Amino acid sequence: MTRVSSPLGDMDPEEFRRHAHRVADWIADYLANPSKFPVLARVQPGEISAALPATTPVRGEPFETIFSDFERILVPGITHWNHPGFFAYFAITGSAPGVLAEFLSAALNVQAMLWRTSPAATELEEVTLSWLRQLLGLPSTFEGVIYDTASISTLHALAAARERTVPSVRELGLAGRDPMPRLRVYCSDQTHSSIDKAVILLGLGQQSVRKIPSDSEYRMRADALAHAVADDRAHGWQPLAVVATVGTTSSTSVDPVPAIADLCGRESIWLHVDAAYAGVAAMVPGREGILQGAELADSLVVNPHKWLFTPFDLSVLYCRHMDLIRSAFALTPEYLKTIEAAPVRNLMDTGIQLGRRFRALKLWMVLRHFGAEGLRDRLAEHMRLAQLFASWVDESPDFERLAPVPFSVVCFRARAQQSEDADRLNERILEAVNGTGEIFISHTRLDGRYALRLAIGNLHTTESHVMRAWGLIQEHAHQLRSSN
Ligand SMILES: Cc1ncc(COP(=O)(O)O)c(C=O)c1O
């Protein structure tokens, strides 16, 4: 049947072809040279919305007009995460194979809630997550599932832990029950805030999170964890889960997972490993040890959208008891019942959401395009660049490093002169270098001290960009000191 375009149908296919070529050209030019834009958006709050009409146009507009507004109004309000000077938070990459996959995924508009609503999406997810699991050196007892973010992956992991400890929670809930011990989730004082948020949402109450002190290198103290568990048991708390982190958000420290896993095994406590950022480094020869002990965990999250060149969003939860996630969440209304004979996997059973995007496609294309070797080499290069930057900091009398550099993030700061406030000086350095439009770095606090954070993870970033960042930071630190 030939497609005849209808006045009430979609955009004419030939018109689509024309615009798609134009958009592809725009993306290719953008990816060829993202640094033609300032990395950090320079607009004022409200500026973008003020430039846009307050209501939907009554009549449809030509794509040329829409695209020109995209370039004129929206692009200036974009902070460019694909810019080689993006060194803030965790630097990420929307790589070209991933972008192509997103294009195809939007065209197919697959909604993979059931196996039959796109068998390829379900089965590709299984195959791709098995590839990734092997790259990370995790055993096949881990079943994987894709969610949007690590926050959601962790939420599901802790829901499974709750399901194991209080199986009646699905029917009876937690509120108003007597007797019901308070449940405890342990994590270090460096753990990401997504743990607190999951606990809030699971109805445990934020007081259920017990933050375990970390050592001088920001790693959870296993002895303090053991003490906390014993203390809680003695006071009527029921330990529910421990969250250990491989690559903490501030300093990328690695908790002692083997010792924590040992304790969790003895105490029958669910162990969730948050390897959202750094887990992928386990595929680099010589770095396999970072996931040592994780094979004993009950669940582990890793985010290909952080440091595996996959366009946002894509987070993977590996779990050794996916049946618990299913018993927590599977619920099939009549209209979703299917007659598939084989034991097919319906992805809607492994989580709170019914509809789900075809995210596996982009991870599959990224893994195939770069290959295991290509991925390892790129991760190793980012770690080399971070070591190089750290060595410059260490050699400079004007700067100090504030944490070890196990991966691709360096925490450091300018040393203050006698009467200077070091925190204020570094805040001003941050604002000054970010104001150049050439680089974007972020900050954290370590031991109460304001720290600058330089994160390497974008595929466009080379040694010369890192060198330029160091030059700018030194230059602005010098100027701010002299103007004091
Ligand atoms: C260690 C760690 N875990 C979890 C998260 C949350 O990630 P997401 O944005 O995917 O929810 C972050 C965010 O940076 C993180 O650093």
Coordinates of C-alpha atoms and ligand atoms in Angstrom, one line a residue:
M1 CA 0.0 0.0 0.0
T2 CA 1.5 3.4 -1.0
R3 CA 1.5 6.0 1.7
V4 CA -0.7 8.9 0.8
S5 CA -0.3 11.8 3.0
S6 CA -3.5 12.9 4.7
P7 CA -4.3 16.4 5.9
L8 CA -5.2 14.8 9.3
G9 CA -2.1 12.5 9.3
D10 CA 1.5 13.0 10.4
M11 CA 4.1 15.1 8.7
D12 CA 4.5 14.2 5.0
P13 CA 7.2 11.5 4.7
E14 CA 9.1 13.4 2.0
E15 CA 9.1 16.5 4.2
F16 CA 10.3 14.4 7.1
R17 CA 13.2 13.0 5.0
R18 CA 14.3 16.6 4.2
H19 CA 14.2 17.8 7.8
A20 CA 15.8 14.6 9.0
H21 CA 18.7 15.2 6.8
R22 CA 19.0 18.7 8.0
V23 CA 18.8 17.6 11.7
A24 CA 21.4 14.9 11.0
D25 CA 23.7 17.6 9.5
W26 CA 23.1 19.8 12.5
I27 CA 24.0 17.0 14.9
A28 CA 27.1 16.0 12.9
D29 CA 28.3 19.6 12.9
Y30 CA 27.5 19.9 16.6
L31 CA 29.4 16.7 17.5
A32 CA 32.3 17.8 15.3
N33 CA 32.7 20.9 17.3
P34 CA 30.6 21.3 20.4
S35 CA 33.1 23.9 21.8
K36 CA 31.8 26.5 19.4
F37 CA 29.3 27.1 22.2
P38 CA 30.0 28.2 25.8
V39 CA 29.9 25.0 27.9
L40 CA 27.8 26.6 30.6
A41 CA 24.6 28.3 29.5
R42 CA 24.8 32.1 29.9
V43 CA 21.1 32.9 30.1
Q44 CA 19.4 34.5 33.1
P45 CA 16.6 32.7 35.0
G46 CA 13.3 33.2 33.1
E47 CA 15.0 34.4 29.9
I48 CA 14.1 31.3 27.8
S49 CA 10.5 31.1 28.9
A50 CA 10.1 34.8 28.2
A51 CA 11.2 34.3 24.7
L52 CA 8.6 31.7 24.0
P53 CA 4.9 32.2 23.3
A54 CA 2.7 31.5 26.3
T55 CA 0.2 29.3 24.4
T56 CA 0.2 26.6 21.7
P57 CA 0.1 28.0 18.2
V58 CA -3.5 27.6 16.8
R59 CA -2.2 26.5 13.4
G60 CA 0.7 24.2 12.8
E61 CA 3.9 25.9 11.9
P62 CA 6.5 25.0 9.3
F63 CA 9.4 22.9 10.7
E64 CA 11.9 25.5 9.4
T65 CA 10.4 28.1 11.8
I66 CA 10.4 25.6 14.7
F67 CA 14.0 24.6 14.0
S68 CA 15.1 28.2 13.7
D69 CA 13.6 28.9 17.2
F70 CA 15.4 25.8 18.5
E71 CA 18.7 27.3 17.3
R72 CA 17.9 30.9 18.2
I73 CA 16.1 30.5 21.6
L74 CA 16.9 27.1 23.0
V75 CA 20.5 26.4 22.1
P76 CA 21.8 29.5 24.0
G77 CA 20.0 28.1 27.0
I78 CA 21.7 24.7 26.8
T79 CA 24.5 23.7 29.1
H80 CA 26.6 21.5 26.8
W81 CA 27.2 18.1 28.4
N82 CA 28.9 17.0 25.2
H83 CA 31.4 19.8 25.3
P84 CA 35.1 18.8 25.8
G85 CA 35.4 21.4 28.6
F86 CA 32.6 19.8 30.6
F87 CA 34.3 18.7 33.8
A88 CA 31.5 19.1 36.3
Y89 CA 29.6 16.4 38.3
F90 CA 30.3 13.3 36.3
A91 CA 31.3 14.1 32.8
I92 CA 29.3 12.1 30.3
T93 CA 29.0 11.5 26.6
G94 CA 26.0 11.2 24.3
S95 CA 28.1 9.3 21.7
A96 CA 27.3 9.2 18.0
P97 CA 26.2 5.6 17.9
G98 CA 24.0 6.2 20.9
V99 CA 22.5 9.3 19.2
L100 CA 21.7 7.2 16.1
A101 CA 20.0 4.6 18.3
E102 CA 17.9 7.2 20.0
F103 CA 16.7 8.4 16.5
L104 CA 15.7 4.9 15.6
S105 CA 14.1 4.2 18.9
A106 CA 11.9 7.3 18.6
A107 CA 10.9 6.3 15.1
L108 CA 9.9 2.8 16.2
N109 CA 8.3 4.2 19.3
V110 CA 8.4 0.8 21.0
Q111 CA 6.8 0.4 24.3
A112 CA 8.2 -2.8 25.7
M113 CA 5.9 -3.5 28.6
L114 CA 5.2 -7.0 27.5
W115 CA 7.3 -9.4 25.5
R116 CA 4.7 -9.3 22.7
T117 CA 4.6 -5.6 22.5
S118 CA 8.2 -5.8 21.1
P119 CA 9.9 -9.2 21.4
A120 CA 13.1 -7.7 20.1
A121 CA 13.2 -5.0 22.7
T122 CA 12.8 -7.5 25.5
E123 CA 15.3 -10.0 24.2
L124 CA 17.9 -7.3 23.1
E125 CA 17.8 -6.0 26.7
E126 CA 18.6 -9.5 28.0
V127 CA 21.4 -10.1 25.5
T128 CA 22.9 -6.6 26.0
L129 CA 22.8 -6.8 29.8
S130 CA 24.5 -10.2 29.6
W131 CA 27.3 -8.7 27.5
L132 CA 27.7 -5.8 30.0
R133 CA 27.6 -8.2 33.0
Q134 CA 30.4 -10.2 31.4
L135 CA 32.5 -7.1 30.8
L136 CA 32.1 -6.2 34.4
G137 CA 33.2 -9.7 35.5
L138 CA 29.9 -10.3 37.4
P139 CA 28.6 -13.9 37.6
S140 CA 25.6 -15.1 35.6
T141 CA 23.5 -15.4 38.8
F142 CA 22.8 -11.6 38.3
E143 CA 19.8 -10.9 36.1
G144 CA 19.7 -7.4 34.7
V145 CA 17.0 -4.9 34.0
I146 CA 17.2 -1.4 32.6
Y147 CA 15.6 1.6 34.3
D148 CA 16.0 5.3 33.6
T149 CA 18.3 6.4 36.5
A150 CA 20.4 4.9 39.4
S151 CA 17.9 6.5 41.8
I152 CA 15.2 4.3 40.3
S153 CA 17.4 1.2 40.2
T154 CA 18.3 1.7 43.9
L155 CA 14.6 2.2 44.7
H156 CA 13.8 -1.1 43.2
A157 CA 16.7 -2.8 44.9
L158 CA 15.6 -1.5 48.3
A159 CA 12.0 -2.5 47.5
A160 CA 13.2 -6.0 46.9
A161 CA 15.1 -6.0 50.2
R162 CA 11.9 -4.8 51.9
E163 CA 10.0 -7.6 50.2
R164 CA 12.4 -10.1 51.5
T165 CA 12.3 -8.8 55.1
V166 CA 8.6 -8.0 55.3
P167 CA 6.9 -10.1 52.7
S168 CA 3.5 -9.0 53.9
V169 CA 4.2 -5.4 53.0
R170 CA 2.6 -5.7 49.6
E171 CA -0.7 -6.6 51.1
L172 CA -0.7 -4.8 54.4
G173 CA 1.7 -1.9 53.9
L174 CA 3.8 -0.6 56.8
A175 CA 1.6 2.0 58.4
G176 CA -0.5 1.2 61.5
R177 CA 0.9 -2.3 62.1
D178 CA 1.7 -3.6 65.4
P179 CA 4.2 -5.2 66.1
M180 CA 6.5 -4.0 63.4
P181 CA 10.1 -3.3 64.1
R182 CA 11.7 -0.2 62.7
L183 CA 13.8 -1.1 59.6
R184 CA 17.3 0.2 59.1
V185 CA 19.3 0.9 55.9
Y186 CA 23.0 1.5 56.3
C187 CA 25.2 3.5 54.0
S188 CA 28.3 5.7 54.5
D189 CA 28.2 9.5 55.1
Q190 CA 29.5 9.8 51.5
T191 CA 26.6 8.0 49.9
H192 CA 24.4 9.6 47.2
S193 CA 21.2 11.2 48.3
S194 CA 19.2 8.7 46.1
I195 CA 19.4 6.3 49.1
D196 CA 17.5 8.7 51.4
K197 CA 15.0 9.4 48.7
A198 CA 14.3 5.7 48.1
V199 CA 13.9 5.1 51.8
I200 CA 11.4 8.0 52.0
L201 CA 9.4 6.6 49.1
L202 CA 9.4 3.1 50.5
G203 CA 7.7 4.4 53.6
L204 CA 10.5 3.6 55.9
G205 CA 11.1 7.1 57.0
Q206 CA 14.4 9.0 56.6
Q207 CA 15.3 8.1 60.2
S208 CA 15.8 4.6 59.0
V209 CA 18.9 5.6 57.2
R210 CA 21.9 5.2 59.5
K211 CA 25.0 6.9 58.0
I212 CA 28.2 5.1 58.8
P213 CA 31.3 7.2 59.2
S214 CA 34.0 7.0 56.6
D215 CA 37.7 6.9 57.0
S216 CA 40.3 9.5 56.0
E217 CA 39.9 8.4 52.4
Y218 CA 36.1 8.6 52.4
R219 CA 35.5 4.9 52.5
M220 CA 32.9 3.4 54.7
R221 CA 34.4 2.0 57.9
A222 CA 33.4 -1.7 58.0
D223 CA 34.1 -1.8 61.8
A224 CA 31.7 1.1 62.4
L225 CA 29.1 -0.7 60.3
A226 CA 29.4 -3.9 62.3
H227 CA 29.1 -1.8 65.5
A228 CA 26.0 0.0 64.2
V229 CA 24.3 -3.2 63.2
A230 CA 24.9 -4.8 66.6
D231 CA 23.8 -1.6 68.4
D232 CA 20.6 -1.5 66.3
R233 CA 19.7 -5.1 66.9
A234 CA 20.2 -4.5 70.6
H235 CA 17.7 -1.6 70.4
G236 CA 15.0 -3.4 68.5
W237 CA 15.8 -2.2 64.9
Q238 CA 15.7 -4.7 62.1
P239 CA 18.5 -4.3 59.6
L240 CA 17.1 -4.2 56.1
A241 CA 20.0 -3.4 53.7
V242 CA 23.5 -2.0 53.4
V243 CA 24.4 0.2 50.5
A244 CA 28.1 0.2 49.6
T245 CA 29.4 2.5 47.0
V246 CA 32.1 1.9 44.4
G247 CA 32.8 5.5 43.3
T248 CA 31.2 7.9 45.7
T249 CA 29.7 11.1 44.3
S250 CA 32.1 13.5 45.9
S251 CA 35.5 11.9 45.9
T252 CA 34.9 8.6 44.0
S253 CA 36.1 6.6 46.9
V254 CA 35.5 2.9 47.0
D255 CA 33.9 1.3 50.1
P256 CA 35.4 -2.0 51.3
V257 CA 32.9 -4.2 49.6
P258 CA 34.5 -7.6 50.5
A259 CA 34.4 -6.8 54.3
I260 CA 30.9 -5.3 54.0
A261 CA 29.7 -8.4 52.0
D262 CA 31.1 -10.6 54.6
L263 CA 29.2 -8.8 57.3
C264 CA 25.9 -8.8 55.3
G265 CA 26.3 -12.6 54.7
R266 CA 26.8 -13.3 58.4
E267 CA 23.9 -11.0 59.4
S268 CA 21.6 -11.9 56.5
I269 CA 21.3 -8.3 55.4
W270 CA 20.6 -7.3 51.7
L271 CA 23.7 -5.8 50.1
H272 CA 23.2 -3.3 47.4
V273 CA 26.3 -1.9 45.6
D274 CA 26.0 1.5 44.1
A275 CA 28.5 1.5 41.3
A276 CA 26.5 4.0 39.2
Y277 CA 29.6 6.0 38.0
A278 CA 32.6 3.8 38.6
G279 CA 31.4 0.3 38.0
V280 CA 32.3 0.4 34.3
A281 CA 36.0 0.8 35.2
A282 CA 36.0 -2.9 36.3
M283 CA 36.3 -3.7 32.6
V284 CA 39.7 -2.1 32.4
P285 CA 42.6 -4.5 32.7
G286 CA 44.2 -4.1 36.1
R287 CA 41.0 -2.5 37.6
E288 CA 38.8 -5.6 37.9
G289 CA 39.4 -5.5 41.7
I290 CA 37.1 -2.5 42.2
L291 CA 34.1 -4.8 42.0
Q292 CA 35.7 -7.4 44.3
G293 CA 33.1 -8.6 46.7
A294 CA 30.3 -7.3 44.5
E295 CA 29.7 -10.9 43.3
L296 CA 28.3 -11.6 46.8
A297 CA 26.0 -8.6 46.7
D298 CA 22.2 -9.0 46.2
S299 CA 22.0 -6.2 43.8
L300 CA 24.2 -3.7 42.0
V301 CA 23.5 -0.6 39.9
V302 CA 25.7 0.7 37.1
N303 CA 24.9 3.6 34.9
P304 CA 26.0 3.4 31.2
H305 CA 24.7 7.0 30.9
K306 CA 27.4 8.2 33.3
W307 CA 30.7 6.8 32.0
L308 CA 29.9 4.4 29.2
F309 CA 29.1 6.9 26.5
T310 CA 25.4 6.1 26.3
P311 CA 23.1 9.1 25.9
F312 CA 21.1 9.9 29.0
D313 CA 19.1 8.0 30.3
L314 CA 20.0 4.4 30.9
S315 CA 20.7 2.7 34.3
V316 CA 21.2 -1.0 34.8
L317 CA 20.2 -2.9 37.9
Y318 CA 21.7 -6.3 38.4
C319 CA 19.9 -8.4 40.9
R320 CA 20.4 -12.0 42.2
H321 CA 16.8 -12.2 43.3
M322 CA 14.8 -10.7 40.5
D323 CA 11.9 -12.9 41.7
L324 CA 11.7 -10.6 44.7
I325 CA 11.4 -7.5 42.5
R326 CA 8.7 -9.4 40.6
S327 CA 6.8 -10.4 43.7
A328 CA 7.0 -6.8 44.9
F329 CA 5.7 -5.3 41.6
A330 CA 4.1 -7.8 39.2
L331 CA 0.4 -7.1 38.8
T332 CA -1.3 -8.0 35.5
P333 CA -4.7 -6.5 34.8
E334 CA -6.9 -8.4 32.4
Y335 CA -6.1 -6.3 29.3
L336 CA -2.4 -7.1 29.7
K337 CA -2.8 -10.9 30.0
T338 CA -1.1 -12.8 27.1
I339 CA -1.0 -16.3 25.9
E340 CA 2.7 -16.7 25.2
A341 CA 3.5 -20.3 25.8
A342 CA 7.2 -20.0 26.5
P343 CA 8.3 -18.5 29.8
V344 CA 8.8 -15.1 28.3
R345 CA 9.9 -12.1 30.3
N346 CA 7.4 -9.3 30.5
L347 CA 9.5 -6.2 31.5
M348 CA 6.5 -4.5 33.2
D349 CA 6.8 -7.2 35.9
T350 CA 10.2 -5.9 37.0
G351 CA 9.3 -2.5 38.3
I352 CA 6.8 0.2 39.0
Q353 CA 6.4 1.5 35.5
L354 CA 4.2 -0.1 32.9
G355 CA 5.4 1.5 29.7
R356 CA 9.1 1.5 29.0
R357 CA 11.4 2.9 26.3
F358 CA 13.5 0.8 24.0
R359 CA 16.7 1.9 25.9
A360 CA 18.6 -1.4 25.2
L361 CA 19.0 -0.3 21.6
K362 CA 21.4 2.5 22.4
L363 CA 23.5 0.5 24.8
W364 CA 23.7 -2.3 22.2
M365 CA 24.9 0.1 19.5
V366 CA 27.4 1.7 21.8
L367 CA 28.9 -1.6 22.9
R368 CA 29.0 -2.8 19.3
H369 CA 30.4 0.4 17.9
F370 CA 33.3 0.8 20.3
G371 CA 33.8 -2.9 21.2
A372 CA 35.2 -4.1 24.5
E373 CA 38.7 -3.0 23.6
G374 CA 37.6 0.4 22.5
L375 CA 35.6 1.0 25.7
R376 CA 38.5 -0.2 27.9
D377 CA 41.0 2.1 26.0
R378 CA 38.7 5.1 26.4
L379 CA 38.1 4.5 30.1
A380 CA 41.8 4.0 30.7
E381 CA 42.6 7.2 28.9
H382 CA 40.2 9.2 31.1
M383 CA 41.9 7.7 34.2
R384 CA 45.3 8.6 32.7
L385 CA 44.2 12.2 32.2
A386 CA 42.9 12.4 35.7
Q387 CA 46.2 11.1 37.1
L388 CA 48.0 13.7 34.9
F389 CA 45.9 16.5 36.3
A390 CA 46.4 15.2 39.8
S391 CA 50.2 15.3 39.3
W392 CA 50.0 19.0 38.2
V393 CA 48.0 19.8 41.4
D394 CA 50.5 17.8 43.5
E395 CA 53.5 19.6 42.0
S396 CA 52.0 23.1 42.5
P397 CA 52.8 24.9 45.7
D398 CA 49.6 26.9 45.3
F399 CA 47.2 24.0 45.2
E400 CA 46.5 20.9 47.2
R401 CA 44.7 17.7 46.4
L402 CA 41.9 16.7 48.8
A403 CA 41.3 13.0 48.0
P404 CA 42.9 10.1 46.2
V405 CA 42.1 9.7 42.5
P406 CA 41.0 6.1 41.9
F407 CA 39.1 6.9 38.7
S408 CA 38.6 10.0 36.6
V409 CA 37.7 12.7 39.1
V410 CA 40.2 15.0 40.9
C411 CA 39.2 16.9 44.1
F412 CA 41.6 19.7 44.9
R413 CA 41.7 23.4 45.9
A414 CA 43.9 26.5 45.8
R415 CA 45.8 27.0 49.0
A416 CA 44.9 30.2 50.8
Q417 CA 47.4 32.8 51.9
Q418 CA 47.5 33.6 55.6
S419 CA 44.5 35.8 56.1
E420 CA 42.5 34.5 53.2
D421 CA 39.3 32.4 53.5
A422 CA 40.2 29.3 51.5
D423 CA 36.5 28.3 50.9
R424 CA 35.7 31.8 49.6
L425 CA 38.8 31.9 47.4
N426 CA 37.9 28.6 45.8
E427 CA 34.2 29.5 45.3
R428 CA 35.5 32.6 43.5
I429 CA 37.8 30.5 41.4
L430 CA 35.0 28.2 40.4
E431 CA 32.8 31.1 39.4
A432 CA 35.6 32.8 37.5
V433 CA 36.6 29.7 35.4
N434 CA 33.0 28.7 34.7
G435 CA 32.4 32.3 33.5
T436 CA 34.9 31.8 30.7
G437 CA 32.6 29.5 28.8
E438 CA 35.6 27.3 28.1
I439 CA 35.2 24.9 31.0
F440 CA 32.6 23.9 33.6
I441 CA 33.8 22.4 36.9
S442 CA 31.8 21.8 40.0
H443 CA 32.5 21.6 43.7
T444 CA 31.9 19.5 46.8
R445 CA 32.8 19.6 50.5
L446 CA 35.3 17.1 51.9
D447 CA 35.8 17.1 55.7
G448 CA 34.0 20.4 55.7
R449 CA 36.4 22.0 53.2
Y450 CA 35.2 23.5 50.0
A451 CA 36.7 21.4 47.1
L452 CA 36.9 22.0 43.4
R453 CA 36.1 18.9 41.4
L454 CA 37.4 18.1 37.9
A455 CA 35.7 15.1 36.3
I456 CA 36.8 13.6 33.0
G457 CA 34.5 11.4 31.0
N458 CA 33.6 13.0 27.8
L459 CA 34.8 11.5 24.6
H460 CA 35.6 14.9 23.1
T461 CA 38.0 15.7 25.9
T462 CA 41.7 15.4 25.2
E463 CA 44.9 16.1 27.0
S464 CA 45.0 19.6 25.6
H465 CA 41.5 20.4 27.1
V466 CA 42.7 19.1 30.5
M467 CA 45.8 21.2 30.2
R468 CA 43.7 24.3 29.2
A469 CA 41.5 23.7 32.3
W470 CA 44.6 23.6 34.5
G471 CA 45.9 26.8 32.9
L472 CA 42.6 28.6 33.4
I473 CA 42.3 27.5 37.0
Q474 CA 45.9 28.6 37.8
E475 CA 45.4 31.9 36.0
H476 CA 42.2 32.8 37.8
A477 CA 43.5 31.7 41.1
H478 CA 46.5 34.0 40.6
Q479 CA 44.4 36.9 39.6
L480 CA 42.0 36.5 42.5
R481 CA 44.9 36.3 44.9
S482 CA 46.6 39.4 43.5
S483 CA 43.3 41.4 43.6
N484 CA 42.9 40.6 47.3
Ligands
LIG1 C1 27.2 7.2 43.2 C2 25.9 7.7 42.6 N1 24.8 7.0 42.8 C3 23.6 7.4 42.3 C4 23.5 8.6 41.6 C5 22.2 9.0 41.0 O1 22.2 8.9 39.6 P1 21.0 9.1 38.7 O2 21.0 10.5 38.2 O3 21.1 8.1 37.6 O4 19.7 8.8 39.5 C6 24.6 9.4 41.4 C7 24.6 10.7 40.7 O5 25.5 11.3 40.4 C8 25.9 9.0 42.0 O6 27.0 9.7 41.9

